[in-house]
Short mmCIF file of C-alpha atoms in Angstrom, two decimals:
data_model
loop_
_atom_site.label_atom_id
_atom_site.label_comp_id
_atom_site.label_asym_id
_atom_site.label_seq_id
_atom_site.Cartn_x
_atom_site.Cartn_y
_atom_site.Cartn_z
CA MET A 297 13.40 8.33 25.34
CA GLU A 298 15.36 6.47 22.59
CA ARG A 299 12.72 5.03 19.52
CA ILE A 300 12.85 1.33 19.49
CA HIS A 301 13.91 0.31 15.99
CA ASP A 302 13.41 -3.45 16.79
CA TYR A 303 10.17 -4.47 14.92
CA TYR A 304 10.26 -7.58 13.85
CA ARG A 305 10.03 -11.10 14.60
CA PRO A 306 13.58 -13.11 14.80
CA MET A 307 15.00 -13.45 11.06
CA ALA A 308 15.15 -16.94 10.94
CA GLU A 309 11.60 -17.11 11.78
CA ARG A 310 10.07 -15.29 9.98
CA LYS A 311 11.32 -16.31 6.72
CA THR A 312 10.04 -19.90 6.82
CA ASP A 313 6.35 -18.57 7.15
CA TYR A 314 3.74 -15.99 6.07
CA ARG A 315 2.96 -14.50 9.20
CA GLU A 316 3.02 -10.90 9.51
CA VAL A 317 6.50 -10.02 10.46
CA GLU A 318 6.08 -7.30 12.80
CA ARG A 319 5.84 -8.26 16.58
CA ARG A 320 3.41 -6.72 19.10
CA PHE A 321 4.28 -4.03 20.80
CA THR A 322 2.51 -3.48 24.46
CA LEU A 323 1.23 -0.84 26.34
CA GLU A 324 4.52 -0.73 28.21
CA ASP A 325 6.64 -0.06 25.20
CA ILE A 326 4.54 2.28 23.50
CA LYS A 327 3.52 5.02 26.68
CA PRO A 328 7.02 6.18 27.06
CA GLN A 329 7.07 6.78 23.33
CA VAL A 330 3.91 8.72 22.89
CA GLU A 331 4.85 10.71 25.47
CA ARG A 332 7.52 12.61 23.69
CA CYS A 333 4.94 13.57 21.67
CA LEU A 334 3.47 15.29 25.31
CA ASN A 335 6.38 18.09 24.16
CA CYS A 336 5.10 19.02 20.90
CA GLY A 337 4.01 22.83 20.10
CA ILE A 338 2.31 22.45 16.57
CA PRO A 339 1.44 19.24 15.49
CA PHE A 340 2.38 19.24 11.78
CA CYS A 341 1.79 15.49 12.39
CA HIS A 342 -1.97 16.10 12.53
CA GLY A 343 -2.14 19.29 10.09
CA ASN A 344 0.50 18.42 6.95
CA GLY A 345 1.34 14.71 7.78
CA CYS A 346 -1.87 12.17 8.12
CA PRO A 347 -3.92 12.46 4.80
CA LEU A 348 -6.95 11.16 7.32
CA GLY A 349 -6.21 14.35 9.27
CA ASN A 350 -5.74 11.96 12.55
CA LEU A 351 -5.73 13.52 15.74
CA VAL A 352 -2.38 12.09 16.51
CA PRO A 353 -1.62 14.57 19.42
CA ASP A 354 -5.14 13.89 20.92
CA GLN A 355 -4.93 10.16 20.95
CA ASN A 356 -1.10 9.76 21.72
CA LYS A 357 -1.99 11.59 24.89
CA ALA A 358 -4.87 8.96 25.86
CA VAL A 359 -2.33 6.49 25.22
CA ALA A 360 0.53 8.08 27.94
CA LYS A 361 -2.27 8.24 30.36
CA GLY A 362 -3.14 4.42 29.78
CA ASP A 363 -6.98 5.34 28.73
CA LEU A 364 -6.72 3.20 25.42
CA LYS A 365 -10.61 3.08 25.32
CA ARG A 366 -10.49 7.13 25.04
CA ALA A 367 -7.56 6.77 22.36
CA TYR A 368 -10.11 4.48 20.13
CA GLU A 369 -12.19 6.72 20.12
CA LEU A 370 -10.17 9.56 19.04
CA LEU A 371 -8.87 7.41 16.39
CA SER A 372 -11.70 6.77 14.91
CA VAL A 373 -12.87 10.13 14.78
CA ASN A 374 -11.46 10.43 10.95
CA SER A 375 -10.10 6.77 10.41
CA ASP A 376 -12.20 4.26 9.63
CA PHE A 377 -9.45 1.34 8.87
CA PRO A 378 -6.85 1.91 11.59
CA GLU A 379 -6.10 -1.79 11.55
CA PHE A 380 -5.10 -1.32 7.41
CA THR A 381 -2.68 1.86 8.37
CA ALA A 382 -1.26 0.91 10.98
CA ARG A 383 0.64 -2.19 9.39
CA ILE A 384 1.26 -0.45 6.14
CA CYS A 385 1.03 3.30 6.06
CA PRO A 386 4.75 4.82 5.86
CA ALA A 387 3.38 7.02 8.49
CA LEU A 388 3.38 10.38 6.58
CA CYS A 389 2.48 11.83 10.17
CA GLU A 390 6.24 10.89 11.50
CA SER A 391 7.87 12.37 8.29
CA CYS A 392 6.57 15.60 10.04
CA CYS A 393 6.84 15.46 13.53
CA VAL A 394 8.45 18.14 15.38
CA HIS A 395 10.84 15.95 16.90
CA GLN A 396 12.66 15.24 13.81
CA LEU A 397 13.72 18.53 13.78
CA ASP A 398 16.50 17.79 15.91
CA GLU A 399 16.15 13.71 17.27
CA GLU A 400 13.75 11.00 15.73
CA SER A 401 9.86 11.19 15.48
CA VAL A 402 7.51 9.54 17.83
CA MET A 403 6.15 6.18 17.10
CA VAL A 404 2.68 6.90 15.88
CA ARG A 405 1.75 4.06 13.37
CA GLN A 406 2.76 1.46 16.60
CA SER A 407 0.66 3.91 18.71
CA GLU A 408 -2.20 3.31 16.78
CA LYS A 409 -1.76 -0.36 15.99
CA LEU A 410 -2.02 -1.09 19.68
CA ILE A 411 -4.73 1.17 19.78
CA ILE A 412 -6.87 -0.45 17.42
CA GLU A 413 -6.03 -3.89 18.20
CA THR A 414 -6.78 -3.77 21.79
CA ALA A 415 -10.55 -2.16 20.81
CA PHE A 416 -10.62 -5.29 19.02
CA GLU A 417 -9.94 -7.73 21.74
CA ASN A 418 -11.94 -5.63 24.06
CA GLY A 419 -15.28 -5.47 21.78
CA TRP A 420 -15.22 -2.19 21.27
CA VAL A 421 -15.14 -1.96 17.51
CA VAL A 422 -18.77 -2.37 16.91
CA PRO A 423 -21.48 -1.60 14.07
CA ARG A 424 -22.09 1.53 13.70
CA PRO A 425 -25.21 1.29 11.41
CA PRO A 426 -26.99 4.78 10.42
CA ALA A 427 -29.40 6.65 12.75
CA ALA A 428 -31.71 6.93 9.60
CA GLU A 429 -31.96 5.72 6.32
CA ASN A 430 -32.20 8.07 3.04
CA GLY A 431 -33.75 5.70 0.84
CA LYS A 432 -31.02 6.13 -1.77
CA LYS A 433 -29.01 3.65 -3.49
CA VAL A 434 -25.46 3.64 -4.32
CA ALA A 435 -22.94 1.27 -6.12
CA VAL A 436 -19.41 1.33 -5.69
CA ILE A 437 -17.14 -0.22 -8.22
CA GLY A 438 -14.48 -1.63 -6.80
CA ALA A 439 -13.73 -3.60 -2.87
CA GLY A 440 -9.78 -1.97 -2.55
CA PRO A 441 -9.38 0.41 -0.10
CA SER A 442 -10.80 3.48 -1.55
CA GLY A 443 -13.89 1.72 -2.04
CA LEU A 444 -14.40 0.42 0.97
CA SER A 445 -13.96 3.72 3.02
CA ALA A 446 -16.62 5.07 0.17
CA ALA A 447 -18.81 2.62 1.43
CA ILE A 448 -18.59 3.15 5.20
CA THR A 449 -18.96 6.92 4.96
CA LEU A 450 -22.26 6.25 2.64
CA ARG A 451 -23.49 3.97 4.73
CA ARG A 452 -23.23 5.93 7.57
CA ARG A 453 -24.89 8.96 5.75
CA GLY A 454 -27.73 6.47 5.25
CA TYR A 455 -27.22 5.42 1.81
CA LYS A 456 -28.24 1.88 1.25
CA VAL A 457 -24.95 0.66 -0.65
CA THR A 458 -23.61 -2.13 -2.86
CA VAL A 459 -20.02 -2.49 -3.74
CA TYR A 460 -19.25 -4.91 -6.40
CA GLU A 461 -15.87 -6.61 -6.36
CA LYS A 462 -14.33 -8.88 -9.68
CA GLU A 463 -12.63 -11.05 -7.13
CA ALA A 464 -13.05 -13.51 -4.98
CA ASN A 465 -12.92 -11.20 -1.68
CA ILE A 466 -12.92 -7.83 -0.86
CA GLY A 467 -9.48 -5.96 0.06
CA GLY A 468 -8.36 -5.33 -4.00
CA LEU A 469 -4.64 -4.74 -3.50
CA LEU A 470 -5.05 -4.74 0.32
CA ARG A 471 -5.39 -8.98 -0.31
CA TYR A 472 -4.06 -9.42 -3.32
CA GLY A 473 -1.17 -7.00 -3.74
CA ILE A 474 0.17 -6.83 -0.04
CA PRO A 475 1.77 -9.82 1.30
CA TYR A 476 0.42 -11.89 3.84
CA PHE A 477 3.40 -11.12 6.25
CA LYS A 478 2.53 -7.37 6.28
CA LEU A 479 -0.77 -7.42 6.53
CA ASP A 480 -2.59 -11.12 7.15
CA LYS A 481 -5.90 -11.13 5.23
CA ALA A 482 -7.94 -12.45 8.83
CA ILE A 483 -7.45 -8.51 9.31
CA ILE A 484 -10.15 -7.50 6.30
CA ASP A 485 -12.42 -10.39 6.65
CA ARG A 486 -12.75 -9.20 10.26
CA ARG A 487 -13.71 -6.15 9.19
CA ARG A 488 -15.84 -6.80 6.42
CA ALA A 489 -17.82 -8.63 8.65
CA ILE A 490 -18.32 -5.21 10.62
CA LEU A 491 -19.18 -3.66 7.22
CA GLU A 492 -21.68 -6.17 6.45
CA ALA A 493 -23.47 -5.74 10.18
CA GLU A 494 -23.78 -2.35 9.29
CA GLY A 495 -25.48 -3.21 6.24
CA VAL A 496 -22.74 -2.79 3.26
CA THR A 497 -23.73 -5.04 0.48
CA PHE A 498 -20.68 -6.77 -1.46
CA VAL A 499 -20.85 -8.86 -4.55
CA THR A 500 -17.60 -10.46 -5.39
CA GLY A 501 -17.05 -12.55 -8.26
CA VAL A 502 -18.54 -10.00 -10.65
CA GLU A 503 -16.88 -7.76 -13.21
CA VAL A 504 -19.00 -4.53 -13.95
CA GLY A 505 -18.36 -4.10 -17.08
CA ARG A 506 -18.12 -7.41 -18.60
CA ASP A 507 -21.08 -9.67 -15.94
CA VAL A 508 -22.97 -6.44 -15.32
CA ALA A 509 -23.17 -2.96 -17.55
CA ALA A 510 -21.74 0.00 -16.06
CA ASP A 511 -24.27 2.00 -17.31
CA TYR A 512 -26.98 -0.30 -16.12
CA LEU A 513 -25.90 0.51 -12.67
CA ALA A 514 -26.01 4.16 -13.43
CA ARG A 515 -29.41 3.26 -14.18
CA ALA A 516 -30.62 1.44 -11.21
CA ASN A 517 -28.80 3.73 -8.90
CA ASP A 518 -28.95 7.25 -7.22
CA ALA A 519 -25.23 7.36 -7.41
CA VAL A 520 -22.10 4.91 -8.48
CA VAL A 521 -18.59 5.42 -7.33
CA VAL A 522 -15.41 3.94 -9.36
CA ALA A 523 -12.95 2.75 -7.34
CA ILE A 524 -10.87 0.50 -9.59
CA GLY A 525 -7.45 1.49 -8.74
CA THR A 526 -5.16 1.79 -11.54
CA PRO A 527 -5.38 -1.99 -13.39
CA ALA A 528 -2.69 -0.68 -16.21
CA ALA A 529 0.73 -1.84 -14.42
CA ARG A 530 4.33 -0.13 -16.26
CA ASP A 531 5.65 -2.80 -18.62
CA LEU A 532 9.12 -3.01 -19.61
CA GLY A 533 8.89 -3.33 -23.34
CA ILE A 534 12.97 -4.34 -24.38
CA PRO A 535 13.74 -7.09 -26.58
CA GLY A 536 13.35 -10.69 -25.24
CA ARG A 537 10.24 -9.52 -23.12
CA ASN A 538 8.28 -12.50 -24.67
CA LEU A 539 10.27 -15.04 -22.67
CA ALA A 540 9.22 -17.60 -20.37
CA GLY A 541 9.83 -16.86 -16.47
CA ILE A 542 9.72 -12.73 -16.63
CA HIS A 543 6.10 -12.07 -14.96
CA LEU A 544 4.67 -8.56 -13.74
CA ALA A 545 4.91 -8.16 -9.96
CA LEU A 546 1.37 -8.88 -8.97
CA GLU A 547 1.19 -11.65 -11.23
CA PHE A 548 3.85 -13.00 -8.46
CA LEU A 549 1.98 -11.53 -5.58
CA GLY A 550 -1.27 -12.56 -6.18
CA GLY A 551 -1.26 -15.75 -7.04
CA GLN A 552 0.78 -16.09 -3.72
CA ASN A 553 -1.83 -14.71 -1.95
CA LYS A 554 -4.51 -16.60 -3.54
CA ALA A 555 -2.37 -19.69 -2.83
CA ILE A 556 -2.16 -19.11 0.91
CA GLY A 557 -6.02 -17.83 1.35
CA GLY A 558 -6.68 -20.90 -0.43
CA GLU A 559 -8.26 -19.74 -3.78
CA ILE A 560 -6.20 -21.93 -5.77
CA PRO A 561 -4.09 -24.84 -5.37
CA ALA A 562 -0.45 -23.03 -5.55
CA ASN A 563 1.02 -20.30 -6.87
CA PRO A 564 1.44 -20.63 -10.57
CA ILE A 565 4.62 -18.60 -10.26
CA SER A 566 7.58 -20.31 -8.24
CA ALA A 567 10.63 -18.79 -7.26
CA LYS A 568 11.72 -21.89 -5.42
CA ASP A 569 15.93 -22.50 -6.51
CA LYS A 570 15.67 -19.76 -8.70
CA ARG A 571 17.74 -16.52 -9.32
CA VAL A 572 15.23 -13.94 -8.84
CA LEU A 573 15.57 -10.41 -10.33
CA VAL A 574 13.14 -8.22 -9.47
CA ILE A 575 12.90 -5.13 -11.59
CA GLY A 576 12.24 -1.76 -9.51
CA GLY A 577 13.18 -0.37 -6.36
CA GLY A 578 9.72 0.77 -4.53
CA ASP A 579 7.47 -1.19 -1.93
CA THR A 580 5.96 -3.69 -4.48
CA GLY A 581 9.29 -5.08 -5.66
CA SER A 582 9.92 -5.23 -1.64
CA ASP A 583 7.07 -7.33 -1.85
CA CYS A 584 8.52 -9.67 -3.98
CA VAL A 585 11.54 -9.49 -2.38
CA GLY A 586 10.70 -11.09 0.64
CA THR A 587 8.00 -13.20 -1.31
CA ALA A 588 10.79 -15.12 -3.19
CA ILE A 589 12.63 -15.71 0.08
CA ARG A 590 9.70 -17.55 1.30
CA HIS A 591 9.84 -19.98 -1.57
CA GLY A 592 13.38 -20.61 -1.29
CA ALA A 593 14.60 -18.58 -4.13
CA LYS A 594 18.84 -19.42 -4.83
CA SER A 595 19.24 -15.65 -4.70
CA VAL A 596 17.58 -12.31 -4.91
CA MET A 597 18.62 -9.86 -6.42
CA GLN A 598 16.72 -5.71 -6.97
CA ILE A 599 17.79 -3.25 -9.51
CA GLU A 600 16.84 0.13 -9.86
CA ILE A 601 17.50 2.49 -12.92
CA MET A 602 17.35 5.61 -10.34
CA PRO A 603 20.44 6.81 -8.10
CA LYS A 604 20.65 5.36 -4.74
CA PRO A 605 18.69 7.39 -2.19
CA PRO A 606 21.00 9.19 0.58
CA GLU A 607 20.92 7.68 4.02
CA THR A 608 19.57 10.83 5.12
CA ARG A 609 17.10 13.38 4.53
CA SER A 610 17.80 14.72 1.31
CA PRO A 611 17.99 18.60 0.99
CA SER A 612 15.47 18.46 -1.76
CA THR A 613 13.03 17.88 0.89
CA PRO A 614 13.24 19.96 3.99
CA TRP A 615 11.43 18.57 7.34
CA PRO A 616 8.14 18.65 6.87
CA GLN A 617 8.21 17.01 4.04
CA TRP A 618 8.17 13.24 2.92
CA PRO A 619 11.76 12.77 2.72
CA TYR A 620 14.02 11.91 -0.13
CA MET A 621 16.15 9.16 1.92
CA LEU A 622 16.96 5.07 1.53
CA ARG A 623 14.89 3.02 3.36
CA THR A 624 15.30 -0.55 3.79
CA SER A 625 12.29 -2.76 4.22
CA SER A 626 12.22 -6.42 6.71
CA SER A 627 12.60 -8.24 3.28
CA HIS A 628 15.49 -6.52 2.64
CA LEU A 629 17.05 -7.38 5.91
CA GLU A 630 16.31 -11.16 4.86
CA GLY A 631 18.76 -11.31 2.30
CA CYS A 632 18.59 -9.26 -0.95
CA ALA A 633 21.21 -7.86 -3.12
CA ARG A 634 20.25 -4.26 -3.97
CA ARG A 635 21.64 -2.06 -7.10
CA TRP A 636 21.23 0.93 -8.37
CA ASN A 637 21.80 3.12 -11.49
CA LEU A 638 20.88 0.61 -13.67
CA ASN A 639 18.70 0.82 -16.99
CA SER A 640 17.73 -2.89 -18.71
CA LEU A 641 17.99 -3.27 -21.90
CA LYS A 642 16.95 -7.02 -23.32
CA PHE A 643 16.08 -9.94 -21.69
CA LEU A 644 18.36 -12.57 -22.56
CA GLY A 645 17.71 -16.50 -23.65
CA ARG A 646 16.30 -18.68 -26.36
CA LYS A 647 12.85 -19.69 -24.90
CA GLN A 648 13.11 -19.36 -21.19
CA VAL A 649 14.84 -16.12 -19.51
CA THR A 650 18.29 -16.44 -18.16
CA GLY A 651 19.86 -12.99 -17.78
CA VAL A 652 19.28 -8.81 -18.58
CA GLU A 653 21.79 -7.12 -20.22
CA VAL A 654 21.98 -3.91 -18.38
CA GLU A 655 23.72 -0.52 -18.51
CA THR A 656 24.67 1.75 -15.68
CA VAL A 657 23.80 5.17 -16.05
CA ASP A 658 24.96 8.75 -14.70
CA TRP A 659 22.36 11.04 -13.00
CA SER A 660 22.57 14.70 -12.80
CA PHE A 661 20.86 16.53 -10.04
CA SER A 662 19.22 19.73 -9.47
CA PRO A 663 20.89 22.41 -6.68
CA GLU A 664 18.67 20.17 -3.79
CA GLY A 665 19.98 16.75 -4.71
CA ARG A 666 16.84 15.58 -6.39
CA PRO A 667 17.69 13.95 -9.64
CA LEU A 668 16.64 14.92 -12.58
CA ARG A 669 18.05 12.90 -15.77
CA PHE A 670 20.24 10.06 -16.64
CA ALA A 671 22.86 9.46 -19.31
CA PRO A 672 24.39 5.60 -20.18
CA ARG A 673 28.04 5.32 -18.86
CA PRO A 674 30.14 4.40 -21.67
CA ASP A 675 31.08 0.73 -21.83
CA SER A 676 28.96 -0.05 -18.60
CA LYS A 677 27.33 -2.57 -20.10
CA GLU A 678 27.15 -5.77 -18.39
CA VAL A 679 24.69 -9.06 -17.87
CA ILE A 680 22.45 -10.09 -14.54
CA GLU A 681 21.78 -14.15 -14.70
CA ALA A 682 18.31 -14.84 -13.82
CA ASP A 683 15.51 -17.36 -14.07
CA LEU A 684 12.85 -15.54 -13.00
CA VAL A 685 12.20 -12.06 -13.39
CA LEU A 686 9.65 -9.56 -11.62
CA LEU A 687 8.76 -6.53 -12.88
CA ALA A 688 7.86 -3.84 -10.37
CA MET A 689 7.67 -0.62 -12.00
CA GLY A 690 4.65 0.96 -10.84
CA PHE A 691 1.02 1.51 -12.61
CA THR A 692 0.50 3.78 -15.26
CA GLY A 693 -3.40 4.63 -14.88
CA VAL A 694 -6.44 3.54 -16.02
CA PRO A 695 -6.91 2.33 -20.14
CA ALA A 696 -8.43 4.61 -22.62
CA ASP A 697 -10.80 1.39 -23.61
CA HIS A 698 -11.35 -0.26 -19.78
CA PRO A 699 -14.82 -1.08 -20.61
CA ILE A 700 -16.03 0.97 -17.38
CA VAL A 701 -14.83 4.01 -18.77
CA ARG A 702 -16.62 3.46 -22.09
CA GLN A 703 -19.80 2.78 -20.70
CA LEU A 704 -19.92 5.61 -18.74
CA ALA A 705 -18.71 7.89 -20.77
CA LEU A 706 -16.28 8.96 -18.70
CA ALA A 707 -13.42 11.98 -19.54
CA GLN A 708 -9.91 10.86 -18.81
CA THR A 709 -6.98 13.53 -17.64
CA PRO A 710 -3.66 13.53 -19.91
CA ARG A 711 -1.92 10.74 -17.40
CA THR A 712 -5.47 8.78 -17.52
CA ALA A 713 -7.32 9.46 -14.51
CA VAL A 714 -10.46 8.78 -14.50
CA ILE A 715 -12.57 12.23 -13.94
CA SER A 716 -15.71 12.53 -11.77
CA ALA A 717 -19.09 13.43 -13.86
CA PRO A 718 -21.37 14.97 -10.91
CA ASP A 719 -24.16 15.98 -12.70
CA ARG A 720 -24.40 12.42 -14.06
CA GLY A 721 -24.33 11.22 -10.25
CA ILE A 722 -20.66 9.66 -11.02
CA TYR A 723 -17.47 9.99 -8.60
CA CYS A 724 -14.44 8.70 -8.90
CA VAL A 725 -11.94 8.20 -6.12
CA GLY A 726 -8.93 6.83 -5.15
CA ASP A 727 -5.64 5.48 -7.42
CA CYS A 728 -8.17 5.87 -10.63
CA ALA A 729 -9.06 9.27 -9.76
CA ALA A 730 -5.45 10.84 -8.63
CA GLY A 731 -3.03 8.07 -9.92
CA ALA A 732 -1.04 5.38 -8.21
CA SER A 733 -0.33 6.12 -4.50
CA LEU A 734 -0.97 5.32 -0.88
CA VAL A 735 -3.15 3.11 0.95
CA VAL A 736 -3.83 6.13 3.57
CA ARG A 737 -4.55 8.97 0.64
CA ALA A 738 -7.11 6.27 -1.16
CA LEU A 739 -8.87 6.34 2.23
CA ALA A 740 -9.10 9.59 2.65
CA SER A 741 -10.54 10.01 -1.19
CA GLY A 742 -13.15 7.65 -0.23
CA ARG A 743 -14.42 9.76 2.89
CA SER A 744 -13.98 13.01 1.01
CA LEU A 745 -16.89 12.12 -1.42
CA PRO A 746 -19.79 14.76 -1.36
CA LEU A 747 -22.88 12.89 -1.06
#
């Protein structure tokens, strides 16, 4: 049985809307796929791959038998928000699937999506309040993946949990970073109703450190969980950065999601009829590509300073490691030029950006094929014309002068991650503690609190 490769709704249709791009798979589609899982000897997907430790072989066995209720029970052992990971997780479990040694991996993520959506449709997902209260209070700062994970974990242990979120709605990057066409926000609202029924309290539109002091929360609660993500985006401080038409990726993506969600009338940044240049080759850059295409951009190009990854797994990342290799998203397929080995030198224009001067760089590689360092290629400068430039180059951590860091007197690592102070009842989870990473790792971090 070959792996299914056709994940998406028809391109001509999906490019014109913000509905989720992936089509829905049926049990008849998935059963033959997960039956391949039953031939596995040692499940690296469970032990090495999934940060949550999901019981992948067991839940796939239940799906193969058609027992989706049992599959949901098994999935729920370690995963509190499978509806999120089933949509946006890169599926680390699949990268170390034993089948990938000689063929293609089992479709774990799509199996998970079938399980959780069937569970919601059949009313199996119900509130699970604690059996007993422990009389202690916890404040969680931040309602992104790690904050939500911490909240549900502590609530089920009997804590009274209040989650503070500076935005109008919960979800963090799930809501304001990841486009609707990858994760419809009704999915977050559906889970919020479950969490509130379990007894979690959400206080939105309140910025801790400004509207309420973080040290006050520390005094008023038995513990404080800091789950603020990595608020500092990596900027590009080259000449011309002050020109109009240059924006950080989350300004563009967040504005679009707020507009769709009714928080603002329209995205303040429009890509319609513009030549769009996305600088940064990761998932956030890909999300900018898909959003610009839906705006009706004249053209979209994504550039990256790194070399083009190999089409198949690089020797530098042997199985069962997460493979270094080229990845093409649904947004790339919709119409995007992609270039690698380009270093941006300066933005061009008078008041409004009109282009970016770039130069080609050549990389040296390790014996295993991992890129090590680059050098400019002589006489390789060129200009890429652009009316809108979106900077999608990742995040740098938590600024040392962040109000929460100051008010809670938190120590930081050299790379600006914040450090827990358990002796004072302060625990840091997710990206703010470990650096920018995957949603599934943030969820695992929130579950791991020693409280």
